[in-house]
CSV table of C-alpha atoms and ligand atoms in Angstrom, one decimal:
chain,number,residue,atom,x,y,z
A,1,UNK,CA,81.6,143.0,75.9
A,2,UNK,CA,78.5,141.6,77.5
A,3,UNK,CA,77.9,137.7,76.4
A,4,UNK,CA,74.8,137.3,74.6
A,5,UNK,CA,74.5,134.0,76.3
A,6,UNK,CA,73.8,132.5,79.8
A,7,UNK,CA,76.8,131.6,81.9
A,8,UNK,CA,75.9,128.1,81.5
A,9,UNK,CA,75.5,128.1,77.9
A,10,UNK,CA,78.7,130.3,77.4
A,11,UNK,CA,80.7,127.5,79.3
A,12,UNK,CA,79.7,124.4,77.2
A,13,UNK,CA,80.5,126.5,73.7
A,14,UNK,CA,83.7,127.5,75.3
A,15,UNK,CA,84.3,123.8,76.5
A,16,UNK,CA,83.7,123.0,72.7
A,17,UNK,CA,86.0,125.7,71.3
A,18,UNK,CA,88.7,124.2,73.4
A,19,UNK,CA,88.1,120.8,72.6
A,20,UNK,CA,88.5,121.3,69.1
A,21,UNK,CA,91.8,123.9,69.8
A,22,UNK,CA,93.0,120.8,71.5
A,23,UNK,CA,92.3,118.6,67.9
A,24,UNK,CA,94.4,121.5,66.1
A,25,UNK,CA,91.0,123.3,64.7
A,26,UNK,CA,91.8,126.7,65.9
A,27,UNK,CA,90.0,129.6,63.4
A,28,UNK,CA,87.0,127.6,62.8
A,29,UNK,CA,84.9,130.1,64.7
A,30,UNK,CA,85.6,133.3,62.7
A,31,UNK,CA,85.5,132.0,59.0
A,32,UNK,CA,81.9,131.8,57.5
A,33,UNK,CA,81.0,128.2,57.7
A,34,UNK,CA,82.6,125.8,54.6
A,35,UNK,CA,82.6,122.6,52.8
A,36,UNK,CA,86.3,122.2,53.3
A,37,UNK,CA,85.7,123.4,57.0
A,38,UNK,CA,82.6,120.8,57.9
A,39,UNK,CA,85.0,117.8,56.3
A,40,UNK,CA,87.8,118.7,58.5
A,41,UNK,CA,85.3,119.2,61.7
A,42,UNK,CA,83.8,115.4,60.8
A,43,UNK,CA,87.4,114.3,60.7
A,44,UNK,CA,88.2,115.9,64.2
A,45,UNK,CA,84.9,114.1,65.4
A,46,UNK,CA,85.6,110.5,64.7
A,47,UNK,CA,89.2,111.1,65.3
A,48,UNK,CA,87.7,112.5,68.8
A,49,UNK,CA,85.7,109.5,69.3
A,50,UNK,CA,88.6,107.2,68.3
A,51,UNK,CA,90.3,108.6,71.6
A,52,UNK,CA,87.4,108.2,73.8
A,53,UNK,CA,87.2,104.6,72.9
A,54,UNK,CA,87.2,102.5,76.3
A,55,UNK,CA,90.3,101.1,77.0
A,56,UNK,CA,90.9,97.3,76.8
A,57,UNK,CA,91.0,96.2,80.1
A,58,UNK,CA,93.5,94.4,82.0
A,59,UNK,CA,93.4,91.1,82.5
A,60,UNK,CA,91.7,90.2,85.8
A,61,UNK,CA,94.2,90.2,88.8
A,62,UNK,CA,95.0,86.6,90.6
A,63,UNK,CA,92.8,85.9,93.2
A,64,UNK,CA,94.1,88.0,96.9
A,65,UNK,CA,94.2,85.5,100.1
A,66,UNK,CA,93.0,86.5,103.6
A,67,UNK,CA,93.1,90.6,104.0
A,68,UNK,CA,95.3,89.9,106.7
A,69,UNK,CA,98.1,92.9,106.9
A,70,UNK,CA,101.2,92.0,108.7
A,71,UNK,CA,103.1,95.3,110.1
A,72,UNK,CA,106.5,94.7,109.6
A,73,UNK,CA,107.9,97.8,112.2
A,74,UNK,CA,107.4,97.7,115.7
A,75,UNK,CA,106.4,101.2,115.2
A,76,UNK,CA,103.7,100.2,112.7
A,77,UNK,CA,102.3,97.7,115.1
A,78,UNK,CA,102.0,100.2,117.9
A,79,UNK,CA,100.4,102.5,116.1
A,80,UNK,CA,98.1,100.1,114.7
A,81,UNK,CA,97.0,99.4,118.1
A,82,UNK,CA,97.1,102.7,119.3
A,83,UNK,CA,94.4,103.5,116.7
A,84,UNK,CA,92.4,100.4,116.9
A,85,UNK,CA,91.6,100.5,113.3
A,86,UNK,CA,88.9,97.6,112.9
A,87,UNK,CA,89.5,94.9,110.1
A,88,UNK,CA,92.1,97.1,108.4
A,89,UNK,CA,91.4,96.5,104.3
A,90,UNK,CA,95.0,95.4,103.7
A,91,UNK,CA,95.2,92.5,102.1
A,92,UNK,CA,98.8,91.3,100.5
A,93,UNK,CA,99.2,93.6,97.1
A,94,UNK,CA,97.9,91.7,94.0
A,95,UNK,CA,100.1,92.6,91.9
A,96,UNK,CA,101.4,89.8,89.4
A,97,UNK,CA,105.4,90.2,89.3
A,98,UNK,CA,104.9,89.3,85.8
A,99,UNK,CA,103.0,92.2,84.5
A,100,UNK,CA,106.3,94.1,83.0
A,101,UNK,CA,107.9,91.1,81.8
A,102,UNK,CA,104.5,90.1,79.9
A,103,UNK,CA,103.6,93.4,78.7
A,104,UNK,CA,104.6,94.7,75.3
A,105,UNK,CA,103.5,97.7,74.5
A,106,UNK,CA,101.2,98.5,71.6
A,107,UNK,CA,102.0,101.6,69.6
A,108,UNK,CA,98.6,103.3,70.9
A,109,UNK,CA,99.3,102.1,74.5
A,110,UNK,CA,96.9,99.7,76.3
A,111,UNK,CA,95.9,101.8,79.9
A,112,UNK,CA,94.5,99.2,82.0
A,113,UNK,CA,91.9,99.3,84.3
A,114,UNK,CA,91.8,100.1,87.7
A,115,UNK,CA,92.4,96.9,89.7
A,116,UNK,CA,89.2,95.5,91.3
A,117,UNK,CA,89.5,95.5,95.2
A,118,UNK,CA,89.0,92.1,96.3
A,119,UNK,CA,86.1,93.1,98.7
A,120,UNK,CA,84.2,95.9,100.1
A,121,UNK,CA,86.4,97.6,102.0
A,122,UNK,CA,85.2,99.4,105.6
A,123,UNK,CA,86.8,102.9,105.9
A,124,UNK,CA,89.6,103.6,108.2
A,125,UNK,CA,88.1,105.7,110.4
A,126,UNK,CA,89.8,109.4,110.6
A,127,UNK,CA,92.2,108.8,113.7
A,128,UNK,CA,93.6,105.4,112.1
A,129,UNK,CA,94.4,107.2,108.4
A,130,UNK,CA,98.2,108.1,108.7
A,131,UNK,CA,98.9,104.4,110.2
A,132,UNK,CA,97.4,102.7,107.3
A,133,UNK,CA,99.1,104.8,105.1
A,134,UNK,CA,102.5,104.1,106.9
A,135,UNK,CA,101.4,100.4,106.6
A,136,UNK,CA,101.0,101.0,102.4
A,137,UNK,CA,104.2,102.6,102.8
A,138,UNK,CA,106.1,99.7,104.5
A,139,UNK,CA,104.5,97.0,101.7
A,140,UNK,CA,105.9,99.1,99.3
A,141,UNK,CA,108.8,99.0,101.1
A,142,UNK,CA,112.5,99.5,99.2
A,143,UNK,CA,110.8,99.1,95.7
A,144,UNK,CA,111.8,97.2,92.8
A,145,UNK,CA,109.1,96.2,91.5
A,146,UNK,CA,109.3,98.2,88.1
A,147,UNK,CA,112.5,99.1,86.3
A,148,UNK,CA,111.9,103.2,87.7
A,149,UNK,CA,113.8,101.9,90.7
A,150,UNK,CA,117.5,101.7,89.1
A,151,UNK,CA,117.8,105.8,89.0
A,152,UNK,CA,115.7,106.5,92.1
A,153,UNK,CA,117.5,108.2,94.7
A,154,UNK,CA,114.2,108.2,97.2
A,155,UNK,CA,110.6,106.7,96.6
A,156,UNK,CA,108.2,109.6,97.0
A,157,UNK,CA,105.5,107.9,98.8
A,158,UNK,CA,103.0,111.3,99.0
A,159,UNK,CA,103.1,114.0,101.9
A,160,UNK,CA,100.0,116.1,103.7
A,161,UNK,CA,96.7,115.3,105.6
A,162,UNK,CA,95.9,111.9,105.9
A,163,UNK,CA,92.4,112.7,106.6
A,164,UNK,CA,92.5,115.1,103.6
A,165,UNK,CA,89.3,116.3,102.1
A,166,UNK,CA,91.0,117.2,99.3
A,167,UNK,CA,93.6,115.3,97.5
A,168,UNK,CA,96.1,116.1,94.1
A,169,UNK,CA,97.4,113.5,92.0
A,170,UNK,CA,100.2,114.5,90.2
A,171,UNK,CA,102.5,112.4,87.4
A,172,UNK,CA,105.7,111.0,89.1
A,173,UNK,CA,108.3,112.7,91.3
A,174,UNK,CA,110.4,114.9,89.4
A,175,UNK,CA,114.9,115.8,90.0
A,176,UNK,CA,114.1,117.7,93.8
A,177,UNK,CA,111.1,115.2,94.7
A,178,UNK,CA,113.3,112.3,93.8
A,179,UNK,CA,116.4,114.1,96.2
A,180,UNK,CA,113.9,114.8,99.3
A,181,UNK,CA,111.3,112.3,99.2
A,182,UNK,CA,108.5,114.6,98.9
A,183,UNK,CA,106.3,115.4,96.0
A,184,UNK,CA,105.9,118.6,94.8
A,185,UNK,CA,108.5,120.2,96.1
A,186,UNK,CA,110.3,121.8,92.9
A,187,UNK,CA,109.0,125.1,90.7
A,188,UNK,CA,105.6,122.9,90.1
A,189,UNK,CA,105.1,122.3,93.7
A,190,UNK,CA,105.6,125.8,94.4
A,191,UNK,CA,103.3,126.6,91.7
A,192,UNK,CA,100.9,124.3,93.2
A,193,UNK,CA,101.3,126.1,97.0
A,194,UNK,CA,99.8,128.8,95.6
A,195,UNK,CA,97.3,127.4,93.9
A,196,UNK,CA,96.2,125.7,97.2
A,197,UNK,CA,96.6,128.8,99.1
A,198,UNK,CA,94.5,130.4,96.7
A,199,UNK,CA,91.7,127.8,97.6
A,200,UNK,CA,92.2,129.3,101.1
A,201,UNK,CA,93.6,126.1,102.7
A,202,UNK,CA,97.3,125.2,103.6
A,203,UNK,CA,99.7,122.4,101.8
A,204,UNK,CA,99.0,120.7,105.2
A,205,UNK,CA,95.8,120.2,104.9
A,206,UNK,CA,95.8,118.6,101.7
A,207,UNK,CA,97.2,115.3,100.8
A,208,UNK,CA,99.6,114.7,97.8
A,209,UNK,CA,100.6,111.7,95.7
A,210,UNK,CA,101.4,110.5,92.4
A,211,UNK,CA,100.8,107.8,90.0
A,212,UNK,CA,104.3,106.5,90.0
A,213,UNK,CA,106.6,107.0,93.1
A,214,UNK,CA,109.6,106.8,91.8
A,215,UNK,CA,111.3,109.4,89.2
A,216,UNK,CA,110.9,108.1,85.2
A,217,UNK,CA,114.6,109.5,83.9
A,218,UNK,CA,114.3,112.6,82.0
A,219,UNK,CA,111.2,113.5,83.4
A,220,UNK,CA,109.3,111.4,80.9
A,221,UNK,CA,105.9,110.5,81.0
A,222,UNK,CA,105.9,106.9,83.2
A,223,UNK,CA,105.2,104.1,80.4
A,224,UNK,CA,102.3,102.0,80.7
A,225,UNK,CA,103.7,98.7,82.3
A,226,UNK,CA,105.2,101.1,85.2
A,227,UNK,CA,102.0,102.8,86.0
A,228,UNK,CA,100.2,99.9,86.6
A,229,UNK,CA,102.6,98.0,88.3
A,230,UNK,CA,102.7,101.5,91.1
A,231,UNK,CA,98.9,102.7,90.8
A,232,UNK,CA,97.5,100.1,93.2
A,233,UNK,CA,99.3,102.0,95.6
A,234,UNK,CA,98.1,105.3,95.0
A,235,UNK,CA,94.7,103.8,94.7
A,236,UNK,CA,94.7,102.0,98.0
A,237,UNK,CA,96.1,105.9,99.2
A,238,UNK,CA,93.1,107.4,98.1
A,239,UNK,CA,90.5,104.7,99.8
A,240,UNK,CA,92.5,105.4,103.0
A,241,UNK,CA,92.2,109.0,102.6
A,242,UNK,CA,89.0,109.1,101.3
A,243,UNK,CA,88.9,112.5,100.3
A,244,UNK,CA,85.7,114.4,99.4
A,245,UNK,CA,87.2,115.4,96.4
A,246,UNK,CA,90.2,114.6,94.1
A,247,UNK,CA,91.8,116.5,91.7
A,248,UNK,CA,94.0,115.0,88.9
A,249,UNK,CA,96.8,117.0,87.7
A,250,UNK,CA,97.7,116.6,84.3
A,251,UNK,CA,97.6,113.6,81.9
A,252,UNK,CA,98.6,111.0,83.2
A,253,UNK,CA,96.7,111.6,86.7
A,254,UNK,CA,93.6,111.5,84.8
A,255,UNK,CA,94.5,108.8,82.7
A,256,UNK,CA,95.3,106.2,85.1
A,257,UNK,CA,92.6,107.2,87.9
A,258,UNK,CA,89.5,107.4,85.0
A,259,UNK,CA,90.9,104.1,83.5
A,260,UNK,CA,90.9,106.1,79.9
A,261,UNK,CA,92.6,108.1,77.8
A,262,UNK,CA,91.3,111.5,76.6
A,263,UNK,CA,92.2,114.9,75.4
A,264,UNK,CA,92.4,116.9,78.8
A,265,UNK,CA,90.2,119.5,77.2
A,266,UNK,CA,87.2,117.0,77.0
A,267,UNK,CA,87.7,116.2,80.8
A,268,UNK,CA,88.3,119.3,82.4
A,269,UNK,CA,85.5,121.5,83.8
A,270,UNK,CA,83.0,118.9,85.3
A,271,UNK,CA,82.9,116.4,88.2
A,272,UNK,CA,84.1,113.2,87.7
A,273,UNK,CA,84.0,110.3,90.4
A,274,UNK,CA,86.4,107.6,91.8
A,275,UNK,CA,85.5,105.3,94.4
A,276,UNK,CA,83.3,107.7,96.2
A,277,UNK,CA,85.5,110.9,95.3
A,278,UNK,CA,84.5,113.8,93.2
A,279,UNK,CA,87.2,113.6,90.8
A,280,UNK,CA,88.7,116.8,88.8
A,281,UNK,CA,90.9,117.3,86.2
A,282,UNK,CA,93.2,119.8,85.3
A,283,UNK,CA,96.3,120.8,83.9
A,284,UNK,CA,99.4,120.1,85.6
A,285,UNK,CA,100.7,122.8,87.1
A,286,UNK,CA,104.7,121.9,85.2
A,287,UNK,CA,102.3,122.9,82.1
A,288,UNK,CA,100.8,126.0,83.6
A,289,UNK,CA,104.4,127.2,84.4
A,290,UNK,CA,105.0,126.8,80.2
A,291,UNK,CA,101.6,128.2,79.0
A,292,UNK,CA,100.7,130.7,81.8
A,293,UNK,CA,97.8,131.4,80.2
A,294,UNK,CA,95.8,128.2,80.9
A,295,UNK,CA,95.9,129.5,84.8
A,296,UNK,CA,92.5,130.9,84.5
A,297,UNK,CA,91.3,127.5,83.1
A,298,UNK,CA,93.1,126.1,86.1
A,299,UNK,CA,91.4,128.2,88.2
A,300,UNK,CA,87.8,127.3,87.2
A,301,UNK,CA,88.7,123.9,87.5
A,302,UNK,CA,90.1,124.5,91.5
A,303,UNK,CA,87.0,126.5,91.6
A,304,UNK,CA,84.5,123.5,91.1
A,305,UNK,CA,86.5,121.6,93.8
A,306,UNK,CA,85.8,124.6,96.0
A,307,UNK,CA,82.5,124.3,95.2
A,308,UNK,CA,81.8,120.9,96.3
A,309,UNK,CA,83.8,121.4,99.8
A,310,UNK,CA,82.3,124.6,100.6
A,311,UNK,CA,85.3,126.6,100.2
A,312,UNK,CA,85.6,130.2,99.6
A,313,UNK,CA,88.7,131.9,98.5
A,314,UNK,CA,89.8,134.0,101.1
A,315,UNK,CA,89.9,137.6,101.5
A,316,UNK,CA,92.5,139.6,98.9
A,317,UNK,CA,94.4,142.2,101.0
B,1,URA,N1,105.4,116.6,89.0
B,1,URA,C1,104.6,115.6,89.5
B,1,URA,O1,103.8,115.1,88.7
B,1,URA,N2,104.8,115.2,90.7
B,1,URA,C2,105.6,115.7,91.5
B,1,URA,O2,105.7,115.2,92.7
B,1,URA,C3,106.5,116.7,91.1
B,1,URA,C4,106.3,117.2,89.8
């Protein structure tokens, strides 16, 4: 049946009708308009605005000395040179080793901000990306900083393109990411192949990371305290990579690169931004393999990303 509304206009009321699925309001939309219904509808509002509160924010990071990097590796100090990367941005980590100790954890948990960088940062330049990255990789070096690290078996640092114009941001390394090092490399990161395929590009081309590096046991969600003690270095990932256009998968991705929490419904479908990347959310693709259906929500998400890189999907046949 033809929509009796424009494209655009069809979207948003969709958008809404999710949203509200999201709150648990499902059959609002085919019963004739209520008392009962419009109290419950309130409720879902201010219980909706509740959630969207801003975040308290963390509390400001110690002050960072010189943005001098030291390369531990021979390697690393080759390849710097090699690349002559100009005033690489790397300045020790400031992190404080105290946040986990210090942190308790409120029932609705605190999400903190983003660290502030300590400066304008001046872009690696393309030909100097997968050095810096190595040199992130090396500072993070054999972790401990969060308690993650007692049932690691390998820190999934984040695998692809380093000069990636598109980048994913997934949760935390799962049972076969935590075994080969790699992210995405289970049922989800097959999932996620073809999802990249179906933007016409190759797994190579990408780049892929997550918010924590090291697998939370069970599979659970990464708490708060462990999150922000690993996020800097997904963050500092991203401004090496500076890709065109991010895409947060699931949750916690969104969460902990838009510095709130939200239902995903009220996040998906537009542009977002993050330090000069077009941010996207969507669902993570461990959910799409649960609830199939949301693939053609997915899809429309993947589809704005294609969007702002000029993608086409390619040819069926
Ligand atoms: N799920 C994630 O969020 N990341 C991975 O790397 C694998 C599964």
């Amino acid at each position: 049946m033809a929509s009796r509304f424009d494209p655009e206009t069809r979207e948003a009321l969709l958008a809404r009708v999710r949203f509200y699925r999201d709150l648990g309001l499902t059959d609002f939309y085919r019963r004739p308009v209520d008392a009962a219904l419009l109290e419950k509808l309130a409720a879902a509002q201010s219980a909706a605005a509740a959630i969207a509160e801003p975040v308290p924010v963390a509390p400001a990071l110690p002050p960072v000395p010189e943005p001098i990097f030291q390369p531990k590796s021979e390697v690393a100090k080759a390849e710097i040179a090699e690349s002559a990367v100009p005033n690489l941005p790397f300045a020790p980590l400031a992190l404080t080793e105290d946040v986990s100790a210090e942190e308790t954890l409120p029932a609705r948990a605190v999400i903190p901000a983003p660290p502030a960088f300590p400066q304008a940062l001046d872009a690696v330049p393309p030909a100097g990306r997968a050095a810096a990255l190595r040199i992130i990789q090396e500072e993070i070096g054999d972790c401990t900083r969060c308690a993650l690290h007692t049932g690691r078996h390998k820190i999934v640092f984040g695998d692809g393109d380093a000069a990636a114009r598109l980048m994913f941001v997934g949760e935390g390394p799962g049972a076969d990411e935590d075994k080969q090092g790699l992210p995405f490399v289970g049922r989800a990161g097959q999932l996620l192949n073809n999802m990249i395929a179906a933007m016409g590009l190759k797994r190579e081309e990408v780049y892929i990371a997550n918010v924590v590096k090291c697998r939370p046991p069970g599979n659970r969600t990464p708490e708060p305290n462990e999150a922000h003690t690993c996020s800097p270095f997904l963050f500092r990932q991203i401004e090496v990579v500076q890709p065109d256009v991010l895409v947060a998968l699931g949750a916690t991705a969104a969460t902990y690169l838009l510095g709130q929490r939200q239902p995903l419904a009220g996040l998906r479908g537009r542009l977002h931004s993050f330090r000069g990347s077009k941010l996207i959310v969507t669902y993570h693709p461990a959910y799409l393999l649960r609830d199939p259906r949301q693939k053609k929500e997915a899809w429309a998400d993947l589809q704005i990303a294609m969007r702002e890189l000029g993608l086409k999907p390619p040819a069926r046949g």
